[in-house]
PDB file of C-alpha atoms in Angstrom:
ATOM      1  CA  MET A   1      -0.040  -0.236  -0.099  1.00 52.00           C
ATOM      2  CA  LYS A   2       2.811   2.321   0.882  1.00 51.00           C
ATOM      3  CA  LYS A   3       4.801   1.226  -2.565  1.00 53.00           C
ATOM      4  CA  ASN A   4       1.737   2.275  -4.261  1.00 52.00           C
ATOM      5  CA  ARG A   5       0.888   5.396  -2.636  1.00 55.00           C
ATOM      6  CA  ASN A   6       5.100   6.570  -3.062  1.00 57.00           C
ATOM      7  CA  SER A   7       4.388   5.393  -6.861  1.00 59.00           C
ATOM      8  CA  LEU A   8       1.198   7.793  -7.363  1.00 60.00           C
ATOM      9  CA  LEU A   9       3.176  10.698  -5.707  1.00 61.00           C
ATOM     10  CA  GLU A  10       6.066  10.231  -7.822  1.00 62.00           C
ATOM     11  CA  ILE A  11       3.559  10.460 -11.240  1.00 64.00           C
ATOM     12  CA  ILE A  12       1.401  13.425  -9.859  1.00 70.00           C
ATOM     13  CA  TRP A  13       4.675  15.012  -9.002  1.00 63.00           C
ATOM     14  CA  PHE A  14       5.936  14.138 -12.429  1.00 65.00           C
ATOM     15  CA  VAL A  15       2.911  15.344 -14.318  1.00 68.00           C
ATOM     16  CA  VAL A  16       2.953  18.914 -12.101  1.00 70.00           C
ATOM     17  CA  ILE A  17       6.475  19.854 -12.689  1.00 64.00           C
ATOM     18  CA  LEU A  18       6.030  18.790 -16.656  1.00 65.00           C
ATOM     19  CA  SER A  19       2.603  20.793 -16.764  1.00 70.00           C
ATOM     20  CA  LEU A  20       4.751  23.769 -15.520  1.00 68.00           C
ATOM     21  CA  PHE A  21       7.448  23.223 -17.968  1.00 63.00           C
ATOM     22  CA  ILE A  22       5.447  23.011 -20.986  1.00 66.00           C
ATOM     23  CA  PHE A  23       3.680  26.014 -19.635  1.00 69.00           C
ATOM     24  CA  SER A  24       7.048  28.000 -19.162  1.00 65.00           C
ATOM     25  CA  LEU A  25       7.816  27.272 -23.057  1.00 61.00           C
ATOM     26  CA  LYS A  26       4.458  28.243 -24.337  1.00 65.00           C
ATOM     27  CA  MET A  27       5.095  31.459 -22.365  1.00 67.00           C
ATOM     28  CA  ILE A  28       8.361  31.987 -23.703  1.00 62.00           C
ATOM     29  CA  ARG A  29       7.104  31.664 -27.097  1.00 61.00           C
ATOM     30  CA  ASN A  30       4.594  34.447 -26.408  1.00 66.00           C
ATOM     31  CA  GLY A  31       7.055  36.499 -24.713  1.00 65.00           C
ATOM     32  CA  ASP A  32       4.901  36.435 -21.805  1.00 69.00           C
ATOM     33  CA  LEU A  33       7.019  34.603 -19.265  1.00 68.00           C
ATOM     34  CA  PRO A  34       9.412  37.614 -18.283  1.00 69.00           C
ATOM     35  CA  GLN A  35       6.152  39.321 -16.874  1.00 77.00           C
ATOM     36  CA  ILE A  36       4.678  36.223 -15.139  1.00 77.00           C
ATOM     37  CA  VAL A  37       7.637  35.381 -13.217  1.00 76.00           C
ATOM     38  CA  SER A  38       8.268  39.497 -12.093  1.00 80.00           C
ATOM     39  CA  SER A  39       4.507  39.609 -10.962  1.00 82.00           C
ATOM     40  CA  PHE A  40       5.335  36.985  -8.223  1.00 81.00           C
ATOM     41  CA  GLY A  41       8.377  39.225  -6.873  1.00 85.00           C
ATOM     42  CA  ILE A  42      10.562  37.296  -4.547  1.00 88.00           C
ATOM     43  CA  LEU A  43       7.812  34.568  -3.618  1.00 89.00           C
ATOM     44  CA  ALA A  44       8.884  33.221  -7.481  1.00 87.00           C
ATOM     45  CA  PRO A  45      12.450  32.052  -6.167  1.00 92.00           C
ATOM     46  CA  VAL A  46      11.674  31.360  -2.691  1.00 94.00           C
ATOM     47  CA  ILE A  47       9.003  28.828  -4.104  1.00 89.00           C
ATOM     48  CA  LEU A  48      11.587  27.057  -6.542  1.00 90.00           C
ATOM     49  CA  VAL A  49      14.088  26.837  -3.872  1.00 94.00           C
ATOM     50  CA  GLY A  50      11.954  25.436  -1.230  1.00 93.00           C
ATOM     51  CA  LEU A  51      10.422  22.853  -3.785  1.00 88.00           C
ATOM     52  CA  LYS A  52      14.323  22.145  -4.897  1.00 92.00           C
ATOM     53  CA  ALA A  53      15.111  21.047  -1.219  1.00 93.00           C
ATOM     54  CA  SER A  54      11.958  19.136  -0.472  1.00 90.00           C
ATOM     55  CA  THR A  55      12.691  17.003  -3.501  1.00 88.00           C
ATOM     56  CA  LEU A  56      15.771  15.887  -1.529  1.00 91.00           C
ATOM     57  CA  ILE A  57      14.678  15.600   1.722  1.00 91.00           C
ATOM     58  CA  ILE A  58      10.723  13.646   0.620  1.00 86.00           C
ATOM     59  CA  ALA A  59      12.822  11.107  -1.577  1.00 74.00           C
ATOM     60  CA  PRO A  60       9.991   9.777  -3.591  1.00 63.00           C
ATOM     61  CA  LEU A  61       9.891  13.428  -5.177  1.00 69.00           C
ATOM     62  CA  GLY A  62      12.335  13.512  -8.185  1.00 71.00           C
ATOM     63  CA  GLY A  63      14.016  16.755  -8.242  1.00 74.00           C
ATOM     64  CA  SER A  64      15.611  16.710 -12.069  1.00 75.00           C
ATOM     65  CA  PRO A  65      12.372  18.298 -13.580  1.00 76.00           C
ATOM     66  CA  LEU A  66      12.794  21.186 -11.654  1.00 82.00           C
ATOM     67  CA  TYR A  67      16.293  21.893 -13.217  1.00 84.00           C
ATOM     68  CA  PHE A  68      14.726  22.245 -16.601  1.00 77.00           C
ATOM     69  CA  LEU A  69      12.036  24.268 -14.896  1.00 79.00           C
ATOM     70  CA  ALA A  70      14.399  26.752 -13.279  1.00 84.00           C
ATOM     71  CA  GLY A  71      16.554  27.017 -16.592  1.00 82.00           C
ATOM     72  CA  ALA A  72      13.507  28.004 -18.603  1.00 76.00           C
ATOM     73  CA  MET A  73      12.064  30.146 -16.307  1.00 80.00           C
ATOM     74  CA  PHE A  74      14.984  32.093 -14.755  1.00 85.00           C
ATOM     75  CA  GLY A  75      17.837  31.445 -17.615  1.00 82.00           C
ATOM     76  CA  ASN A  76      21.113  29.791 -16.974  1.00 84.00           C
ATOM     77  CA  LEU A  77      22.736  31.860 -13.870  1.00 89.00           C
ATOM     78  CA  GLN A  78      19.852  32.545 -11.959  1.00 91.00           C
ATOM     79  CA  GLY A  79      18.410  29.201 -12.470  1.00 91.00           C
ATOM     80  CA  PHE A  80      21.463  27.258 -11.460  1.00 93.00           C
ATOM     81  CA  ILE A  81      21.946  29.741  -8.353  1.00 94.00           C
ATOM     82  CA  LEU A  82      18.362  28.930  -6.763  1.00 94.00           C
ATOM     83  CA  CYS A  83      18.888  25.310  -7.624  1.00 93.00           C
ATOM     84  CA  PHE A  84      21.903  24.955  -5.978  1.00 94.00           C
ATOM     85  CA  LEU A  85      20.637  26.703  -3.049  1.00 96.00           C
ATOM     86  CA  GLY A  86      17.947  24.421  -3.166  1.00 95.00           C
ATOM     87  CA  ASP A  87      19.960  21.131  -3.108  1.00 94.00           C
ATOM     88  CA  THR A  88      22.045  23.006  -0.437  1.00 96.00           C
ATOM     89  CA  ILE A  89      19.316  23.291   1.861  1.00 96.00           C
ATOM     90  CA  GLY A  90      17.766  19.996   0.835  1.00 95.00           C
ATOM     91  CA  SER A  91      21.302  18.016   1.593  1.00 95.00           C
ATOM     92  CA  ALA A  92      21.591  19.610   4.850  1.00 97.00           C
ATOM     93  CA  GLY A  93      18.441  18.982   5.928  1.00 96.00           C
ATOM     94  CA  CYS A  94      18.606  15.349   5.201  1.00 96.00           C
ATOM     95  CA  PHE A  95      21.657  15.097   6.764  1.00 97.00           C
ATOM     96  CA  PHE A  96      20.601  16.973  10.034  1.00 96.00           C
ATOM     97  CA  ILE A  97      17.225  14.637   9.990  1.00 96.00           C
ATOM     98  CA  SER A  98      19.164  11.527   9.474  1.00 96.00           C
ATOM     99  CA  ARG A  99      21.851  12.400  12.237  1.00 96.00           C
ATOM    100  CA  LYS A 100      18.953  13.510  14.501  1.00 95.00           C
ATOM    101  CA  PHE A 101      15.989  11.217  14.280  1.00 95.00           C
ATOM    102  CA  GLY A 102      17.644   7.987  12.576  1.00 92.00           C
ATOM    103  CA  ASP A 103      16.205   5.170  10.857  1.00 92.00           C
ATOM    104  CA  LYS A 104      12.659   5.652  11.835  1.00 91.00           C
ATOM    105  CA  ILE A 105      12.165   9.252  10.399  1.00 92.00           C
ATOM    106  CA  VAL A 106      14.446   8.439   7.341  1.00 93.00           C
ATOM    107  CA  ARG A 107      12.609   5.446   6.308  1.00 91.00           C
ATOM    108  CA  LYS A 108       9.456   7.363   6.640  1.00 88.00           C
ATOM    109  CA  LEU A 109      10.813  10.009   4.107  1.00 88.00           C
ATOM    110  CA  ALA A 110      12.615   8.307   2.041  1.00 87.00           C
ATOM    111  CA  GLY A 111      10.134   4.851   1.561  1.00 83.00           C
ATOM    112  CA  ASP A 112      11.137   1.620   2.337  1.00 83.00           C
ATOM    113  CA  LYS A 113      12.857   0.656  -1.131  1.00 83.00           C
ATOM    114  CA  PHE A 114      14.915   3.968  -1.051  1.00 86.00           C
ATOM    115  CA  PHE A 115      15.814   3.498   2.938  1.00 91.00           C
ATOM    116  CA  VAL A 116      17.719  -0.120   1.849  1.00 90.00           C
ATOM    117  CA  GLN A 117      19.887   1.666  -0.686  1.00 89.00           C
ATOM    118  CA  ILE A 118      20.709   4.455   2.258  1.00 92.00           C
ATOM    119  CA  LYS A 119      21.753   1.852   4.845  1.00 92.00           C
ATOM    120  CA  LYS A 120      23.911  -0.090   2.589  1.00 88.00           C
ATOM    121  CA  TYR A 121      25.962   3.107   1.402  1.00 88.00           C
ATOM    122  CA  ALA A 122      25.944   4.487   5.287  1.00 90.00           C
ATOM    123  CA  ASN A 123      27.956   1.228   6.242  1.00 88.00           C
ATOM    124  CA  LEU A 124      30.490   1.799   3.978  1.00 85.00           C
ATOM    125  CA  LEU A 125      30.927   5.726   4.751  1.00 86.00           C
ATOM    126  CA  GLY A 126      34.020   5.265   7.279  1.00 80.00           C
ATOM    127  CA  ASP A 127      36.053   8.046   6.446  1.00 84.00           C
ATOM    128  CA  THR A 128      36.630  11.070   3.787  1.00 87.00           C
ATOM    129  CA  LYS A 129      37.911   8.887   0.875  1.00 88.00           C
ATOM    130  CA  SER A 130      34.794   6.105   1.566  1.00 87.00           C
ATOM    131  CA  PHE A 131      32.278   9.290   0.978  1.00 90.00           C
ATOM    132  CA  ILE A 132      33.881  11.078  -1.989  1.00 90.00           C
ATOM    133  CA  LYS A 133      33.672   7.314  -3.882  1.00 86.00           C
ATOM    134  CA  ALA A 134      29.943   7.076  -2.369  1.00 85.00           C
ATOM    135  CA  ARG A 135      29.153  10.839  -4.143  1.00 88.00           C
ATOM    136  CA  ILE A 136      30.814   9.853  -6.975  1.00 86.00           C
ATOM    137  CA  ALA A 137      28.890   6.946  -7.434  1.00 83.00           C
ATOM    138  CA  VAL A 138      25.437   8.561  -6.780  1.00 81.00           C
ATOM    139  CA  PHE A 139      26.567  11.923  -8.760  1.00 76.00           C
ATOM    140  CA  ASN A 140      22.895  12.396  -9.374  1.00 79.00           C
ATOM    141  CA  ILE A 141      21.124  11.100  -6.266  1.00 85.00           C
ATOM    142  CA  PRO A 142      22.357  13.566  -3.816  1.00 90.00           C
ATOM    143  CA  GLU A 143      19.422  12.896  -1.224  1.00 91.00           C
ATOM    144  CA  LEU A 144      20.942   9.483  -0.780  1.00 91.00           C
ATOM    145  CA  SER A 145      24.653  10.463  -0.111  1.00 92.00           C
ATOM    146  CA  ALA A 146      23.132  13.052   2.197  1.00 94.00           C
ATOM    147  CA  TYR A 147      21.081  10.942   4.259  1.00 95.00           C
ATOM    148  CA  ALA A 148      23.497   8.099   4.456  1.00 94.00           C
ATOM    149  CA  ALA A 149      26.227  10.676   5.762  1.00 94.00           C
ATOM    150  CA  GLY A 150      23.787  11.561   8.694  1.00 94.00           C
ATOM    151  CA  LEU A 151      23.797   7.934   9.926  1.00 93.00           C
ATOM    152  CA  SER A 152      27.540   7.833   9.174  1.00 92.00           C
ATOM    153  CA  PRO A 153      30.441   8.723  11.595  1.00 91.00           C
ATOM    154  CA  ILE A 154      31.216  11.608   9.061  1.00 92.00           C
ATOM    155  CA  SER A 155      30.998  15.176  10.433  1.00 94.00           C
ATOM    156  CA  PHE A 156      28.744  17.506   8.950  1.00 96.00           C
ATOM    157  CA  LEU A 157      31.526  19.961   7.820  1.00 95.00           C
ATOM    158  CA  LYS A 158      33.103  17.636   5.567  1.00 94.00           C
ATOM    159  CA  PHE A 159      29.985  16.294   4.390  1.00 95.00           C
ATOM    160  CA  MET A 160      29.039  19.906   3.040  1.00 96.00           C
ATOM    161  CA  LEU A 161      33.096  20.642   1.593  1.00 95.00           C
ATOM    162  CA  ILE A 162      32.296  17.068  -0.205  1.00 93.00           C
ATOM    163  CA  GLN A 163      28.741  17.377  -1.075  1.00 94.00           C
ATOM    164  CA  MET A 164      28.155  20.269  -2.673  1.00 93.00           C
ATOM    165  CA  PRO A 165      30.654  20.699  -5.119  1.00 93.00           C
ATOM    166  CA  PHE A 166      29.628  17.650  -6.598  1.00 89.00           C
ATOM    167  CA  SER A 167      26.105  19.534  -7.055  1.00 89.00           C
ATOM    168  CA  ILE A 168      27.676  22.133  -9.420  1.00 91.00           C
ATOM    169  CA  PRO A 169      28.119  20.463 -12.627  1.00 87.00           C
ATOM    170  CA  VAL A 170      25.087  18.239 -12.208  1.00 83.00           C
ATOM    171  CA  SER A 171      22.772  21.955 -11.742  1.00 87.00           C
ATOM    172  CA  PHE A 172      24.778  23.686 -14.367  1.00 87.00           C
ATOM    173  CA  LEU A 173      24.161  21.177 -16.795  1.00 84.00           C
ATOM    174  CA  LEU A 174      20.833  20.137 -16.218  1.00 83.00           C
ATOM    175  CA  VAL A 175      19.423  23.921 -15.851  1.00 86.00           C
ATOM    176  CA  PHE A 176      21.525  24.907 -18.886  1.00 82.00           C
ATOM    177  CA  PHE A 177      19.765  22.391 -21.094  1.00 75.00           C
ATOM    178  CA  GLY A 178      16.638  23.198 -19.737  1.00 70.00           C
ATOM    179  CA  SER A 179      17.161  26.653 -20.977  1.00 70.00           C
ATOM    180  CA  GLN A 180      18.415  25.315 -24.211  1.00 69.00           C
ATOM    181  CA  ILE A 181      15.211  23.481 -24.657  1.00 61.00           C
ATOM    182  CA  ALA A 182      13.314  26.664 -24.088  1.00 56.00           C
ATOM    183  CA  ASN A 183      15.113  28.115 -26.621  1.00 58.00           C
ATOM    184  CA  LEU A 184      14.588  24.768 -28.673  1.00 49.00           C
ATOM    185  CA  SER A 185      18.303  24.176 -29.215  1.00 41.00           C
ATOM    186  CA  LEU A 186      18.869  20.501 -28.441  1.00 41.00           C
ATOM    187  CA  LYS A 187      22.107  19.746 -30.031  1.00 47.00           C
ATOM    188  CA  TYR A 188      24.034  19.580 -26.293  1.00 47.00           C
ATOM    189  CA  PHE A 189      21.233  17.446 -24.895  1.00 46.00           C
ATOM    190  CA  PHE A 190      22.956  13.874 -25.486  1.00 48.00           C
ATOM    191  CA  LEU A 191      26.285  15.409 -23.054  1.00 50.00           C
ATOM    192  CA  TYR A 192      24.771  15.263 -20.011  1.00 47.00           C
ATOM    193  CA  PRO A 193      23.594  11.779 -19.631  1.00 51.00           C
ATOM    194  CA  LEU A 194      27.236  10.716 -21.052  1.00 54.00           C
ATOM    195  CA  ILE A 195      29.179  12.524 -18.897  1.00 50.00           C
ATOM    196  CA  LEU A 196      27.015  11.875 -15.789  1.00 49.00           C
ATOM    197  CA  SER A 197      27.354   7.807 -16.677  1.00 55.00           C
ATOM    198  CA  PHE A 198      31.217   8.016 -16.858  1.00 56.00           C
ATOM    199  CA  PHE A 199      31.258   9.637 -13.617  1.00 51.00           C
ATOM    200  CA  ALA A 200      28.844   7.258 -12.020  1.00 52.00           C
ATOM    201  CA  LEU A 201      30.416   4.439 -13.521  1.00 60.00           C
ATOM    202  CA  GLY A 202      33.729   5.168 -12.029  1.00 55.00           C
ATOM    203  CA  GLY A 203      32.373   5.713  -8.443  1.00 54.00           C
ATOM    204  CA  PHE A 204      30.468   2.512  -8.288  1.00 56.00           C
ATOM    205  CA  VAL A 205      33.751   0.530  -9.413  1.00 59.00           C
ATOM    206  CA  ALA A 206      35.422   2.434  -6.619  1.00 56.00           C
ATOM    207  CA  LEU A 207      32.955   1.990  -4.359  1.00 55.00           C
ATOM    208  CA  TYR A 208      32.073  -2.043  -4.956  1.00 57.00           C
ATOM    209  CA  LYS A 209      35.997  -2.409  -4.150  1.00 59.00           C
ATOM    210  CA  ASP A 210      35.417  -0.987  -0.553  1.00 57.00           C
ATOM    211  CA  TYR A 211      32.092  -3.192  -0.490  1.00 53.00           C
ATOM    212  CA  GLU A 212      33.901  -6.419  -0.904  1.00 57.00           C
ATOM    213  CA  SER A 213      36.303  -5.822   1.855  1.00 56.00           C
ATOM    214  CA  SER A 214      33.385  -4.816   4.123  1.00 54.00           C
ATOM    215  CA  GLU A 215      31.576  -6.660   6.438  1.00 55.00           C
ATOM    216  CA  GLU A 216      28.077  -6.119   4.714  1.00 52.00           C
ATOM    217  CA  PHE A 217      29.920  -7.981   2.173  1.00 45.00           C
ATOM    218  CA  LEU A 218      30.366 -11.148   3.934  1.00 47.00           C
ATOM    219  CA  LYS A 219      27.006 -10.978   5.376  1.00 55.00           C
ATOM    220  CA  ASP A 220      25.090 -10.807   2.063  1.00 54.00           C
ATOM    221  CA  GLU A 221      27.543 -13.798   0.699  1.00 50.00           C
ATOM    222  CA  LYS A 222      26.341 -15.973   4.017  1.00 51.00           C
ATOM    223  CA  ALA A 223      22.964 -15.219   3.113  1.00 55.00           C
ATOM    224  CA  LYS A 224      23.530 -16.455  -0.282  1.00 53.00           C
ATOM    225  CA  GLU A 225      24.821 -19.496   0.983  1.00 51.00           C
ATOM    226  CA  ILE A 226      21.796 -19.850   3.478  1.00 54.00           C
TER     227      ILE A 226
END
């Protein structure tokens, strides 16, 4: 039941963001978008930052569409700054929630399936090196590394110093593509998945080596034998 509820939430969220994106494209063509955004004043960027942060804390909500929406509505630079700010607030929120409230609350916010991944990563995060590897492996899933770090011995300062620089290329590329789509220019669109796959593969390979030498790996192997 809970799984179905999370899936429904994801679908509704995707439809809402997609509708907003299509609406923004139409407004750009009509030349009305700048006036509409300006009419909301400071509320428009505040809402975007809040939504972006919430997509990390409430894990079933996918945050990627908001990057495209930000690029279409605010342009490259402002859209990037707003999304990066939202990611920073969201990452800090995930860390403090998992550090202060532990497994029970994280499971509720992340969902059972995602929580299993969080726990596995948390068990591998023993030092700075392992967290860097994990951050590369989940390059485009900052909420996973944020929740996992909160359940690990890593300090908040060290977490933020490693977490946020990795968000810069993701935010910039997706916001850039959002603005390019808005301008009907798709020639660079293939670069993002290509670059992302390259970094993620390297991170997964490095992290799997740590996993093979961990107690978690031995437990999984024993479970298979049983």
